[in-house]
Amino acid sequence: MRLLMLLHGAALVLLLAAVAHAQQTMRTDLADAAALHAVFAKLGQKAGPQWNISGDPCTGAAIDNTNIDNNDIFRAAIKCEVCTGGNTSICRITRLKIYALDAVGPIPEELRNLTALTDLDLGQNYLTGPLPSFIGELTDMKYISSLQHMRTFGINALSGPVPKELGNLKNLIKLWASDNDFTGQIPDYIGSWSGLTELRFQGNSFQGPIPATLSNLGQLASLRIGDILNGSSSSLAFINNLTSLNTLVLRNCRISDKLVSIDFSKFTSLNLLFLGNNSLSGSLPSSVGSLLKTLDFSYNQLSGSIPSWAKNSELNLVANNFVADSSSNSVLPAGWGCLQRNTPCFLDSRNSSSFAVDSGKSIVGPDNSVYEPDRASLGAASLYVTGAPTWGVSNVGKFMEANNGSYIIHSPGQFLNTLEPELFQNARISPSSLRYYGIGLENGNYTVTLLFAEFDFPDTQSWKSRGRRVFDIYVQGERKEQNFDIRKAAGGKSFTAVRKQYTVPVTKNFLEIHLFWAGKGTCCIPTQGYYGPAISALSATPSISLDLK
Ligand SMILES: *[C@@H]1O[C@H](CO)[C@@H](O)[C@H](O)[C@H]1NC(C)=O
Ligand SMILES: *[C@@H]1O[C@H](CO)[C@@H](O)[C@H](O)[C@H]1NC(C)=O
Ligand SMILES: *[C@@H]1O[C@H](CO)[C@@H](O)[C@H](O)[C@H]1NC(C)=O
Ligand SMILES: *[C@@H]1O[C@H](CO)[C@@H](O)[C@H](O)[C@H]1NC(C)=O
Ligand SMILES: *[C@@H]1O[C@H](CO)[C@@H](O)[C@H](O)[C@H]1NC(C)=O
Ligand SMILES: *[C@@H]1O[C@H](CO)[C@@H](O)[C@H](O)[C@H]1NC(C)=O
Ligand SMILES: *[C@@H]1O[C@H](CO)[C@@H](O)[C@H](O)[C@H]1NC(C)=O
Ligand SMILES: *[C@@H]1O[C@H](CO)[C@@H](O)[C@H](O)[C@H]1NC(C)=O
Ligand SMILES: CC(=O)N[C@H]1CO[C@H](CO)[C@@H](O)[C@@H]1O
């Protein structure tokens, strides 16, 4: 009996192919087959009438060389170990993937019987409840003794502390568990997973400090922790030994330390370093590894001189305490000094009372306001400041898995709920943090209008419609929206304009609009590494006082 797993709509369908030998010994371990069936059933994967529990799952694509990664036809799939010993051998299920299939509910208890699992991918579903402690049992078992790639619990809603039993998974190589609601501290025992090469823990509700034991993870190539908003602060010391890193993201993690306490010249593989939104102080490192070309230190307390390596790098220093001088101006993008804390410039030449920006085009808006085009070519850690009326834009973030990631997207589609569809045809996107600045504004109260329309996630039944773009909106440092989802705000529709308006004070001739990705939303729709804020256009105008006294 040969079963071929295919995907039909969102439902899992098993097609029974022609059978040469009707009654043949079942190759799949019976307990595995039963557990698999139960897991699918519990996760609401409506197996059609074709589902044949007495059939043989370890056949066809499960054992041939079909690649089930990044393969839309195999969003629900298994792989079995290579079964040797002819037709009488028993195959164990080693990989289970139920990816982006609207699976709802807790992680099923029956998963515990799949004791030979090495690779589990339950990403992009709506799993809820705690991460069950029995996952830690899967190591003691007869065949392959551990969960090596426990990938993607991401984009679920698992909550509560990470269970201590997970500490048994000593052979773990990758753990991706972003965008859940895990609480408590990041467990110390992760420091004993000595083979770990990748750890992702963004967009959870962890408390500090980051465990110092992570310093033992000498094989770690990619570490991404973010959004630790509670608990005590962390030092940077634990990264000193992590010299295999090529990617280090510790963003918004309450790290309080001197940056010079780390010798970054030892990090010869490191090419991306994001330490924004922490409390780092002192000066920049005098030297860094030769591959390190993309660095974000925005929103810290750094000061001092700008080292010469900065010249050949993308370096974001927004909102620190640097003072621009002639030597640093020659190294950094024009206007960078105006984006330090307290913005000590443009104060004498202030003469603008409004500004409006569209992501791409020069457009006269409905109220005759002139939207200036934002066509700035921004990279992973860069900023752009333009002339009068003076405004700026800065971006932090790199579309990690998307080498061709673009920061302006375009759609010629028709947009509903607006008389000015042109304003929505381009959107600036950012994989992390996007800020617009009004510089040299007259002081007073301003009305800030932000325009959005989703167009990357079509409303059709396609799996792409499951994309969720989720970010936070800050204006003048105050959080105005948390977990803002453009399409949700438009009643669940793409190609529909959404307008958000806020009245805020400008007291230091400076206005900041900040779209911030706090690790939430889908990561990989429509393409890998695709997430973070998007905005079509924005404007700031003096708010009309209704005080007619
Ligand atoms: C899981 O294994 C236990 C113990 O062997 C057994 O009692 C239970 O029925 C199994 N569950 C499934 C769904 O196979
Ligand atoms: C299920 O599979 C078994 C053996 O693999 C076979 O004998 C049986 O006819 C199948 N049942 C259905 C409903 O196809
Ligand atoms: C194993 O099964 C295949 C078909 O499923 C058959 O062609 C082959 O002869 C069998 N081999 C043995 C050793 O029984
Ligand atoms: C770095 O590793 C060495 C030995 O491997 C160890 O002695 C030292 O304590 C580690 N440093 C940190 C900061 O963990
Ligand atoms: C932070 O901790 C405080 C005090 O323990 C608690 O009230 C608050 O809910 C926590 N906030 C988050 C985001 O966990
Ligand atoms: C506003 O200031 C800029 C210099 O920052 C100057 O070029 C421009 O002429 C000024 N405009 C007005 C209307 O004063
Ligand atoms: C990147 O390239 C892929 C494949 O060529 C394409 O499908 C995707 O739309 C591109 N992504 C962006 C953001 O341009
Ligand atoms: C700005 O608005 C606040 C609150 O609405 C008000 O108290 C304040 O007087 C206004 N400031 C100016 C300069 O109009
Ligand atoms: C925009 C943003 O994420 N701001 C955060 C920066 O870090 C501080 C301290 O952790 C947070 O309170 C802010 O919310």
XYZ file of C-alpha atoms and ligand atoms in Angstrom:
675
model
C 0.000 0.000 0.000
C 1.471 3.273 -1.071
C 0.247 6.496 0.426
C 1.178 9.774 -1.098
C 0.626 12.798 1.013
C -0.727 15.722 -0.884
C -2.263 18.943 0.112
C -5.654 19.899 -1.074
C -6.768 23.299 0.077
C -6.065 23.417 3.769
C -6.982 19.820 4.334
C -4.675 16.924 4.393
C -5.600 14.353 1.850
C -4.069 10.985 1.484
C -4.276 9.487 -1.910
C -4.173 5.815 -2.231
C -2.124 4.855 -5.205
C -2.327 1.647 -7.082
C -1.297 -1.276 -4.992
C 0.846 -3.977 -6.406
C 0.813 -6.297 -3.462
C -2.422 -5.797 -1.638
C -1.436 -7.308 1.628
C 2.130 -6.581 2.487
C 3.809 -6.264 5.796
C 3.391 -2.823 7.248
C 6.761 -1.084 7.243
C 5.830 1.786 9.523
C 6.205 1.181 13.208
C 2.624 0.582 14.377
C 2.852 2.880 17.377
C 4.262 5.636 15.165
C 1.442 5.212 12.673
C -1.160 5.382 15.424
C 0.458 8.422 17.016
C 0.729 10.182 13.680
C -2.907 9.635 12.993
C -3.876 10.880 16.427
C -1.699 14.004 16.094
C -3.246 14.906 12.764
C -6.719 14.289 14.106
C -6.126 16.411 17.220
C -4.748 19.289 15.204
C -7.928 19.481 13.207
C -6.266 18.308 10.055
C -9.400 16.900 8.559
C -8.134 13.745 7.052
C -10.499 12.846 4.276
C -12.196 9.450 3.984
C -9.045 8.367 2.147
C -7.146 8.437 5.419
C -6.176 4.891 6.041
C -4.823 4.359 9.480
C -3.938 0.791 8.683
C -2.119 1.990 5.576
C 1.602 2.488 5.546
C 2.791 6.089 6.094
C 6.496 5.338 5.595
C 6.195 4.956 1.855
C 6.487 7.179 -1.176
C 7.649 10.729 -0.492
C 8.271 9.833 3.134
C 11.179 7.618 2.174
C 12.308 8.715 -1.272
C 14.415 11.812 -1.854
C 11.481 14.219 -2.205
C 12.452 17.502 -0.572
C 9.716 18.505 1.845
C 11.350 21.805 2.847
C 9.995 24.984 1.277
C 7.633 22.830 -0.719
C 4.066 24.005 -0.705
C 2.721 20.591 -1.630
C 4.295 19.125 1.492
C 3.203 21.515 4.193
C 1.992 18.431 6.030
C 4.508 15.699 5.603
C 6.612 13.111 7.308
C 9.951 11.558 6.633
C 10.983 8.174 7.899
C 14.452 6.935 8.555
C 16.035 5.022 5.726
C 14.681 1.562 6.362
C 17.265 -1.053 5.657
C 16.848 -4.804 5.776
C 14.386 -5.308 2.976
C 10.637 -5.343 3.283
C 10.528 -6.772 6.745
C 12.238 -3.881 8.493
C 10.286 -1.411 10.544
C 10.512 2.275 9.720
C 10.320 5.001 12.313
C 8.984 8.467 11.668
C 11.868 10.901 12.084
C 10.436 14.136 10.743
C 7.035 15.660 11.213
C 5.976 18.815 9.525
C 2.610 20.485 9.941
C 3.388 23.918 8.648
C 1.038 26.838 7.996
C -2.102 24.712 8.000
C -4.276 26.578 10.493
C -3.666 23.841 13.016
C -5.454 24.921 16.168
C -5.134 23.774 19.761
C -2.527 22.532 22.206
C 0.413 20.417 21.136
C -1.129 16.924 21.134
C -0.079 14.531 23.843
C 0.218 11.756 21.239
C 3.291 13.444 19.848
C 5.093 11.868 22.760
C 4.841 8.466 21.075
C 6.826 9.575 18.051
C 9.958 8.725 19.911
C 12.269 8.639 16.920
C 11.595 12.225 15.871
C 14.642 14.231 15.011
C 12.942 17.144 13.304
C 9.678 18.722 14.273
C 8.189 21.698 12.476
C 4.868 22.984 13.742
C 5.399 26.547 12.615
C 2.863 29.088 11.399
C -0.177 27.574 13.011
C -2.334 28.626 15.954
C -1.042 26.268 18.597
C -1.864 27.360 22.106
C -1.086 26.433 25.686
C 2.233 25.501 27.228
C 5.084 23.745 25.520
C 4.475 20.269 27.033
C 7.197 18.868 29.210
C 6.960 15.456 27.515
C 8.872 16.874 24.582
C 11.854 16.519 26.876
C 11.203 12.755 27.044
C 11.745 12.211 23.390
C 15.455 11.812 24.000
C 15.408 8.559 25.994
C 14.054 6.522 23.220
C 15.183 3.523 21.372
C 16.041 4.794 17.945
C 17.363 8.264 17.445
C 17.738 9.547 20.914
C 16.837 13.132 20.601
C 15.122 15.986 18.902
C 17.870 17.470 16.832
C 16.081 20.103 14.897
C 13.220 21.381 16.909
C 12.432 24.045 14.445
C 9.666 26.494 14.236
C 7.303 26.598 17.005
C 7.258 30.121 15.587
C 4.117 32.110 14.952
C 1.988 30.137 17.303
C 0.591 31.273 20.596
C 2.285 28.862 22.947
C 2.507 30.384 26.372
C 3.982 29.936 29.819
C 7.519 29.038 30.818
C 9.700 26.798 28.692
C 9.573 23.482 30.628
C 12.682 22.330 32.455
C 12.402 18.898 30.818
C 13.452 20.463 27.552
C 16.908 20.550 29.082
C 17.236 16.873 28.137
C 17.421 17.692 24.465
C 21.166 17.883 24.489
C 21.533 17.198 20.787
C 19.450 20.112 19.657
C 20.970 21.938 16.728
C 18.332 24.515 15.945
C 15.584 25.999 18.002
C 13.302 28.547 16.446
C 10.639 29.696 18.830
C 9.858 33.287 17.976
C 6.457 34.938 18.140
C 5.006 32.869 20.926
C 4.152 34.011 24.378
C 6.751 32.184 26.409
C 7.294 33.735 29.810
C 9.805 33.534 32.620
C 13.514 33.493 32.075
C 15.241 31.959 29.122
C 16.338 28.643 30.714
C 19.949 28.296 31.860
C 20.093 24.747 30.510
C 20.150 25.991 26.936
C 23.800 26.656 27.688
C 24.333 22.882 27.846
C 23.067 22.225 24.335
C 26.598 22.346 23.109
C 25.797 21.504 19.486
C 23.321 24.348 19.110
C 24.005 26.437 16.030
C 20.831 28.497 15.804
C 18.598 29.988 18.442
C 15.673 32.311 17.777
C 13.712 33.778 20.632
C 12.164 36.981 19.373
C 8.709 38.295 20.110
C 8.062 36.352 23.310
C 7.463 37.669 26.833
C 10.694 36.548 28.418
C 12.206 38.291 31.396
C 15.811 39.239 31.799
C 18.521 38.539 32.420
C 19.725 36.556 29.428
C 21.404 33.461 30.957
C 25.169 33.747 31.226
C 25.397 30.023 30.399
C 24.831 30.858 26.741
C 28.539 31.634 26.728
C 29.149 27.861 26.475
C 27.552 27.641 23.047
C 30.752 27.704 21.083
C 29.072 26.369 17.907
C 26.430 29.039 17.805
C 26.357 30.674 14.377
C 23.131 32.607 14.660
C 21.623 34.026 17.803
C 18.514 36.181 17.732
C 16.956 37.270 20.981
C 14.632 40.213 21.219
C 11.941 41.989 23.116
C 12.864 41.219 26.688
C 10.931 43.980 28.362
C 10.917 42.830 31.963
C 13.193 41.465 34.654
C 16.726 42.521 35.408
C 19.136 43.823 32.834
C 21.788 41.712 31.153
C 25.472 42.167 30.488
C 27.111 41.480 27.158
C 29.863 39.325 28.663
C 28.246 36.047 27.567
C 28.984 36.773 23.907
C 32.735 36.968 24.482
C 33.187 33.267 23.763
C 30.692 33.038 20.926
C 33.206 33.675 18.217
C 31.555 31.344 15.679
C 28.667 33.747 15.316
C 27.848 35.102 11.914
C 24.584 36.752 12.999
C 23.985 38.340 16.362
C 20.715 40.093 17.085
C 20.139 41.162 20.684
C 17.632 43.857 20.093
C 15.431 45.456 22.703
C 16.805 43.149 25.399
C 17.559 45.469 28.329
C 21.299 44.975 27.940
C 23.185 47.430 30.080
C 26.903 47.355 29.444
C 29.903 49.069 27.952
C 30.253 48.135 24.329
C 34.048 48.204 24.591
C 33.896 45.304 27.063
C 33.727 43.061 23.991
C 36.615 42.606 21.596
C 34.739 42.521 18.313
C 37.892 41.965 16.300
C 37.785 38.302 17.470
C 34.483 37.749 15.681
C 35.933 36.883 12.324
C 32.728 35.301 10.953
C 30.335 37.936 12.201
C 28.660 39.883 9.423
C 25.559 41.228 11.096
C 25.366 42.806 14.528
C 22.113 44.344 15.782
C 22.250 45.674 19.308
C 19.661 48.431 18.977
C 17.317 49.555 21.751
C 19.436 48.589 24.740
C 21.454 50.615 27.257
C 24.930 50.294 25.814
C 27.313 53.052 26.791
C 30.848 54.210 26.160
C 32.409 54.347 22.748
C 32.312 52.202 19.646
C 34.871 49.371 19.318
C 38.103 50.560 17.729
C 38.212 47.518 15.479
C 35.793 44.850 14.306
C 36.085 41.608 12.325
C 36.665 42.188 8.645
C 33.318 40.675 7.582
C 31.269 42.869 9.882
C 29.654 45.393 7.570
C 26.135 45.791 8.932
C 25.776 47.190 12.419
C 22.921 48.692 14.342
C 23.537 50.467 17.636
C 20.530 52.779 17.471
C 18.711 53.787 20.656
C 21.549 53.304 23.109
C 23.730 55.715 25.110
C 26.901 55.519 23.067
C 29.231 58.460 22.532
C 32.782 59.315 21.522
C 34.519 59.306 18.200
C 33.594 57.427 15.052
C 36.206 54.751 14.245
C 37.638 54.421 10.763
C 35.973 51.024 10.068
C 32.660 52.889 9.972
C 33.543 54.217 6.553
C 33.012 50.910 4.803
C 29.983 49.809 6.807
C 26.297 50.253 7.067
C 26.146 51.679 10.535
C 23.041 52.964 12.291
C 23.818 55.242 15.223
C 20.433 56.973 15.495
C 19.483 58.155 19.001
C 22.793 57.940 20.806
C 24.900 60.723 22.319
C 27.402 61.272 19.545
C 28.373 64.757 18.423
C 28.907 65.228 14.720
C 32.153 66.893 13.698
C 33.973 67.306 10.429
C 35.775 63.981 10.649
C 32.668 61.951 11.510
C 30.618 63.804 8.899
C 32.965 62.574 6.243
C 32.338 58.957 7.292
C 28.613 58.876 8.067
C 25.545 59.762 5.981
C 24.593 63.438 5.760
C 22.365 64.579 8.563
C 23.272 61.781 10.962
C 24.183 64.251 13.694
C 20.634 65.577 13.742
C 19.358 62.196 14.750
C 21.227 61.981 18.012
C 19.334 62.340 21.279
C 18.172 65.936 21.807
C 18.685 66.681 18.082
C 20.963 69.679 18.548
C 20.606 71.030 15.048
C 18.276 72.814 12.649
C 17.116 74.823 15.627
C 18.074 78.142 14.052
C 16.798 77.405 10.603
C 13.495 76.001 11.658
C 10.870 77.096 9.242
C 8.696 74.150 8.384
C 5.282 73.714 9.814
C 4.359 70.493 8.097
C 5.672 67.678 5.963
C 4.197 64.797 4.026
C 5.927 61.795 2.532
C 4.824 59.092 0.144
C 6.820 55.893 -0.267
C 7.854 56.388 -3.821
C 5.970 59.139 -5.626
C 5.519 62.879 -5.528
C 1.778 63.327 -5.094
C -0.576 66.184 -4.277
C -2.916 64.839 -1.654
C -6.637 65.449 -1.217
C -6.029 68.405 1.107
C -3.510 69.917 -1.345
C -0.655 68.779 0.832
C 2.346 67.876 -1.245
C 3.649 64.423 -0.519
C 7.352 64.353 -1.154
C 8.691 61.110 -2.540
C 10.641 58.872 -0.220
C 12.849 57.099 -2.675
C 15.776 56.840 -0.309
C 17.868 53.834 -1.000
C 18.091 52.418 2.479
C 19.929 49.306 3.488
C 19.977 47.208 6.599
C 21.199 49.951 8.909
C 20.967 53.300 7.235
C 19.336 56.675 7.266
C 18.469 59.510 4.940
C 17.806 63.153 5.693
C 16.457 65.543 3.097
C 16.292 69.350 2.757
C 13.572 71.843 3.638
C 10.990 70.972 4.724
C 13.400 68.733 6.516
C 12.497 65.179 7.199
C 14.390 61.969 7.505
C 13.897 58.261 7.403
C 15.991 55.509 8.907
C 15.815 51.776 8.643
C 17.193 49.005 10.751
C 16.900 45.432 9.716
C 17.782 43.019 7.035
C 15.441 40.548 5.414
C 17.494 37.757 6.856
C 16.597 34.867 4.596
C 15.680 36.972 1.579
C 18.845 37.984 -0.166
C 16.961 40.102 -2.638
C 14.796 41.759 0.019
C 13.528 45.096 -1.193
C 12.646 47.989 1.064
C 10.021 49.540 -1.205
C 7.246 47.365 -2.565
C 4.806 48.246 -5.290
C 1.374 47.182 -6.444
C -0.633 48.745 -9.244
C -3.798 47.232 -7.790
C -7.021 49.065 -7.058
C -7.329 50.307 -3.510
C -10.614 50.632 -1.687
C -11.636 53.110 0.963
C -9.654 56.016 -0.502
C -9.987 58.700 -3.143
C -6.221 58.726 -3.588
C -5.268 55.195 -4.582
C -1.940 56.463 -5.894
C -0.794 57.132 -2.352
C -1.035 53.416 -1.635
C 0.676 51.904 -4.633
C 4.072 51.967 -2.974
C 4.921 51.038 0.557
C 8.157 51.207 2.448
C 8.772 48.046 4.400
C 11.308 47.215 7.033
C 12.246 43.918 8.603
C 12.802 45.518 11.949
C 12.437 49.189 12.661
C 11.441 52.077 10.442
C 11.492 55.658 11.633
C 10.407 58.892 10.021
C 11.551 62.191 11.468
C 10.267 65.729 11.106
C 13.235 68.016 11.715
C 13.148 71.759 12.345
C 9.409 71.884 12.898
C 7.794 74.825 14.643
C 6.854 73.737 18.139
C 3.204 73.072 18.870
C 0.647 70.340 18.542
C 0.641 68.329 15.319
C -1.773 65.964 13.702
C 0.119 62.949 12.428
C -1.662 60.906 9.769
C -0.362 57.487 8.800
C -1.678 55.718 5.712
C -1.498 51.981 5.199
C -2.834 49.323 2.853
C -1.782 45.711 2.756
C -1.137 44.228 -0.646
C 1.289 41.390 -0.138
C -1.242 38.981 1.285
C -4.045 38.436 -1.219
C -7.551 37.763 0.051
C -7.904 34.649 -2.048
C -7.825 31.157 -0.608
C -4.140 30.917 -1.397
C -1.872 30.066 1.512
C -0.344 33.528 0.981
C -3.511 34.976 2.422
C -2.347 33.620 5.773
C 0.408 36.208 5.971
C 0.174 38.444 9.025
C 2.127 41.676 9.250
C 2.187 42.759 12.872
C 4.053 45.720 14.331
C 3.892 48.490 16.916
C 3.479 52.206 16.237
C 5.178 54.826 18.380
C 4.768 58.566 17.872
C 7.010 60.882 19.891
C 8.203 57.858 21.836
C 4.750 56.880 22.984
C 3.282 53.573 21.924
C 0.061 54.288 20.062
C -0.615 50.816 18.687
C 0.563 47.419 19.827
C 0.356 44.428 17.505
C -1.049 46.603 14.742
C -2.098 44.518 11.753
C -2.985 46.580 8.684
C -5.247 44.002 7.154
C -7.074 43.360 10.402
C -7.630 47.107 10.788
C -9.119 47.096 7.272
C -11.695 44.499 8.300
C -9.555 41.594 7.171
C -9.051 42.932 3.653
C -6.003 43.635 1.568
C -6.000 46.513 -0.953
C -8.007 48.602 1.494
C -6.767 51.901 2.880
C -6.361 52.352 6.615
C -5.795 55.765 8.157
C -4.438 56.287 11.663
C -4.367 59.761 13.153
C -2.758 61.034 16.343
C -2.314 64.466 17.885
C 1.100 64.877 19.467
C 3.198 67.721 20.874
C 6.373 68.933 19.186
C 8.480 70.685 21.799
C 12.025 70.418 20.487
C 11.357 71.067 16.795
C 11.481 67.343 16.275
C 8.924 64.683 15.514
C 9.515 60.957 15.449
C 7.231 58.301 13.987
C 8.481 54.833 14.685
C 7.179 51.579 13.238
C 8.684 48.790 15.249
C 8.657 45.052 14.679
C 8.458 43.341 18.075
C 8.927 39.852 16.670
C 5.255 39.208 15.863
C 3.447 38.038 12.738
C 4.394 35.589 10.022
C 8.025 35.271 9.023
C 7.898 33.588 5.707
C 4.915 34.643 3.618
C 5.042 35.291 0.685
C 8.754 34.530 0.842
C 11.236 33.435 3.501
C 12.408 36.212 5.791
C 9.470 38.484 5.144
C 8.066 40.362 8.118
C 7.948 43.727 9.809
C 6.264 47.086 9.316
C 4.989 48.675 6.108
C 3.686 52.178 5.472
C 2.315 53.820 2.331
C 2.409 57.517 3.207
C 2.373 59.875 6.159
C 1.913 63.538 6.970
C 2.229 65.901 9.907
C 0.352 69.199 10.022
C -0.215 71.683 12.839
C -3.359 70.632 14.630
C -6.098 73.180 14.526
C -6.925 74.331 18.001
C -10.624 74.197 18.724
C -10.071 76.433 21.674
C -11.937 79.517 20.401
C -11.894 81.512 23.587
C 1.048 6.086 23.038
O 1.782 5.153 23.767
C 1.126 4.679 24.939
C 2.076 3.789 25.689
O 2.675 2.869 24.868
C -0.157 3.968 24.549
O -0.845 3.563 25.692
C -1.027 4.940 23.762
O -2.186 4.276 23.305
C -0.265 5.494 22.589
N -1.080 6.524 21.945
C -1.284 6.546 20.635
C -2.147 7.615 20.114
O -0.767 5.732 19.904
C -6.039 0.255 4.194
O -4.775 -0.350 4.029
C -4.777 -1.743 4.188
C -3.377 -2.296 4.137
O -2.427 -1.368 3.810
C -5.673 -2.375 3.112
O -5.727 -3.753 3.279
C -7.070 -1.793 3.217
O -7.871 -2.256 2.172
C -7.018 -0.282 3.175
N -8.330 0.263 3.435
C -8.940 1.107 2.624
C -10.292 1.595 3.040
O -8.430 1.487 1.605
C 9.872 -5.570 -1.507
O 8.682 -5.014 -2.030
C 8.736 -4.642 -3.384
C 7.419 -4.028 -3.794
O 6.808 -3.383 -2.740
C 9.013 -5.922 -4.247
O 9.157 -5.522 -5.583
C 10.281 -6.587 -3.754
O 10.462 -7.774 -4.440
C 10.226 -6.848 -2.262
N 11.488 -7.333 -1.798
C 11.580 -8.344 -0.982
C 12.970 -8.753 -0.577
O 10.622 -8.938 -0.567
C 34.980 31.123 27.662
O 35.423 29.795 27.555
C 36.461 29.486 28.433
C 36.910 28.071 28.178
O 36.291 27.516 27.082
C 35.984 29.624 29.864
O 37.027 29.371 30.739
C 35.494 31.042 30.075
O 34.932 31.148 31.352
C 34.470 31.374 29.050
N 34.108 32.771 29.188
C 32.862 33.155 29.382
C 32.633 34.628 29.455
O 31.965 32.353 29.501
C 6.607 42.937 34.093
O 6.674 42.661 35.465
C 5.663 43.295 36.213
C 5.945 43.026 37.669
O 6.313 41.701 37.860
C 4.306 42.769 35.778
O 3.298 43.414 36.479
C 4.135 43.038 34.291
O 2.939 42.458 33.828
C 5.291 42.452 33.516
N 5.169 42.860 32.133
C 5.327 41.997 31.158
C 5.256 42.564 29.792
O 5.538 40.828 31.350
C 13.956 77.359 5.250
O 15.277 76.991 5.644
C 16.092 76.510 4.611
C 17.422 76.171 5.188
O 17.279 75.236 6.203
C 16.236 77.566 3.507
O 16.974 77.010 2.443
C 14.873 77.989 3.033
O 15.022 79.053 2.121
C 14.020 78.444 4.207
N 12.687 78.739 3.740
C 11.983 79.763 4.185
C 10.608 79.909 3.612
O 12.427 80.527 5.011
C 12.899 37.579 -4.221
O 13.101 36.672 -5.256
C 12.124 35.633 -5.311
C 12.544 34.621 -6.325
O 13.171 35.207 -7.401
C 10.770 36.277 -5.636
O 9.779 35.281 -5.705
C 10.440 37.253 -4.521
O 9.230 37.923 -4.809
C 11.552 38.275 -4.348
N 11.292 39.016 -3.119
C 11.342 40.337 -3.078
C 11.012 40.931 -1.757
O 11.646 40.994 -4.030
C -1.503 70.892 22.788
O -2.525 70.046 23.213
C -2.584 69.913 24.612
C -3.577 68.830 24.948
O -4.604 68.771 24.026
C -2.957 71.268 25.215
O -3.023 71.143 26.613
C -1.883 72.257 24.832
O -2.244 73.553 25.275
C -1.713 72.306 23.323
N -0.526 73.100 23.024
C -0.550 74.073 22.135
C 0.747 74.816 21.933
O -1.541 74.328 21.495
C 10.444 51.230 20.414
C 10.883 50.307 21.473
O 10.922 49.117 21.327
N 11.243 50.844 22.583
C 11.741 50.065 23.669
C 13.219 50.246 23.832
O 13.635 49.665 25.007
C 13.012 50.140 26.172
C 13.692 49.464 27.312
O 13.664 48.084 27.160
C 11.549 49.835 26.107
O 10.874 50.323 27.242
C 10.970 50.482 24.885
O 9.642 50.097 24.746
